[in-house]
Short mmCIF file of C-alpha atoms in Angstrom, two decimals:
data_model
loop_
_atom_site.label_atom_id
_atom_site.label_comp_id
_atom_site.label_asym_id
_atom_site.label_seq_id
_atom_site.Cartn_x
_atom_site.Cartn_y
_atom_site.Cartn_z
CA MET A 1 -50.67 76.55 64.88
CA ARG A 2 -48.29 76.68 67.80
CA ALA A 3 -46.32 73.86 66.33
CA ALA A 4 -46.00 75.90 63.16
CA GLU A 5 -44.90 78.86 65.20
CA VAL A 6 -47.81 81.02 64.03
CA PRO A 7 -47.94 84.15 66.10
CA ALA A 8 -50.74 83.99 68.69
CA GLU A 9 -52.56 87.11 67.44
CA VAL A 10 -52.49 85.80 63.84
CA ALA A 11 -53.84 82.44 65.03
CA ARG A 12 -56.63 84.11 67.05
CA GLU A 13 -57.71 86.20 64.03
CA ALA A 14 -57.60 83.09 61.78
CA VAL A 15 -60.08 81.10 63.98
CA LYS A 16 -62.30 83.94 65.10
CA ASN A 17 -65.00 83.28 62.59
CA LYS A 18 -64.95 79.51 63.18
CA TYR A 19 -65.53 80.13 66.87
CA ARG A 20 -68.60 82.23 66.06
CA VAL A 21 -69.97 79.45 63.83
CA LEU A 22 -69.34 76.84 66.52
CA ASP A 23 -71.01 79.01 69.09
CA ILE A 24 -74.09 79.28 66.99
CA GLN A 25 -74.16 75.49 66.08
CA HIS A 26 -73.81 74.36 69.74
CA HIS A 27 -76.72 76.21 71.09
CA PRO A 28 -77.19 76.02 74.85
CA GLU A 29 -80.47 74.09 74.70
CA ASN A 30 -78.61 71.06 73.22
CA TYR A 31 -75.88 71.18 75.86
CA ASP A 32 -77.30 68.60 78.28
CA GLN A 33 -79.57 66.32 76.08
CA VAL A 34 -77.31 63.37 75.86
CA PRO A 35 -76.00 63.32 79.44
CA SER A 36 -79.62 63.79 80.73
CA ALA A 37 -80.87 60.89 78.56
CA ALA A 38 -78.11 58.73 79.84
CA LYS A 39 -78.93 59.52 83.55
CA LYS A 40 -82.70 58.88 82.98
CA LEU A 41 -81.89 55.50 81.38
CA GLY A 42 -79.46 54.72 84.18
CA LEU A 43 -76.60 54.21 81.64
CA PRO A 44 -72.99 55.32 81.96
CA LEU A 45 -71.75 57.84 79.43
CA LEU A 46 -68.32 58.46 77.96
CA THR A 47 -67.77 60.94 75.24
CA ILE A 48 -64.85 60.05 72.99
CA HIS A 49 -65.13 62.59 70.25
CA SER A 50 -62.13 64.77 71.39
CA PRO A 51 -59.65 61.88 71.92
CA CYS A 52 -60.51 60.63 68.41
CA ASP A 53 -59.82 64.05 66.97
CA GLU A 54 -56.47 64.23 68.75
CA ILE A 55 -55.46 60.74 67.49
CA GLY A 56 -56.38 61.76 63.96
CA ARG A 57 -54.45 65.04 64.28
CA ARG A 58 -51.41 63.20 65.47
CA MET A 59 -51.58 60.71 62.59
CA ILE A 60 -51.76 63.59 60.08
CA VAL A 61 -48.83 65.41 61.64
CA GLN A 62 -46.83 62.26 61.50
CA ALA A 63 -47.61 61.68 57.87
CA ILE A 64 -46.67 65.26 57.00
CA LYS A 65 -43.43 65.02 58.85
CA SER A 66 -42.53 61.81 57.07
CA LEU A 67 -42.50 63.62 53.72
CA ASP A 68 -39.57 65.39 52.03
CA GLY A 69 -39.45 69.17 52.14
CA ASP A 70 -40.48 69.42 48.47
CA ALA A 71 -43.42 66.94 48.77
CA THR A 72 -46.75 67.71 47.21
CA VAL A 73 -50.24 67.31 48.60
CA ARG A 74 -50.74 64.43 46.19
CA GLN A 75 -47.88 62.58 47.85
CA LEU A 76 -49.46 63.11 51.20
CA VAL A 77 -52.84 61.85 50.12
CA PHE A 78 -51.48 58.75 48.39
#
């Protein structure tokens, strides 16, 4: 939203409900299950979810920027 120059207060309000949903979904008792299992098994652990999200976001932004100003969603998808 920063890249699109959305005012900070408007951006916060837009994502407020999403944060609540994520807070509920990621309940504290699930917080340490995977790292604890890796430790017990003596295995190294690397989480790559966030980097993959960032790579995908950059690809989408690049695809959008490559379109003309009057492009349609259909042109973006295809």
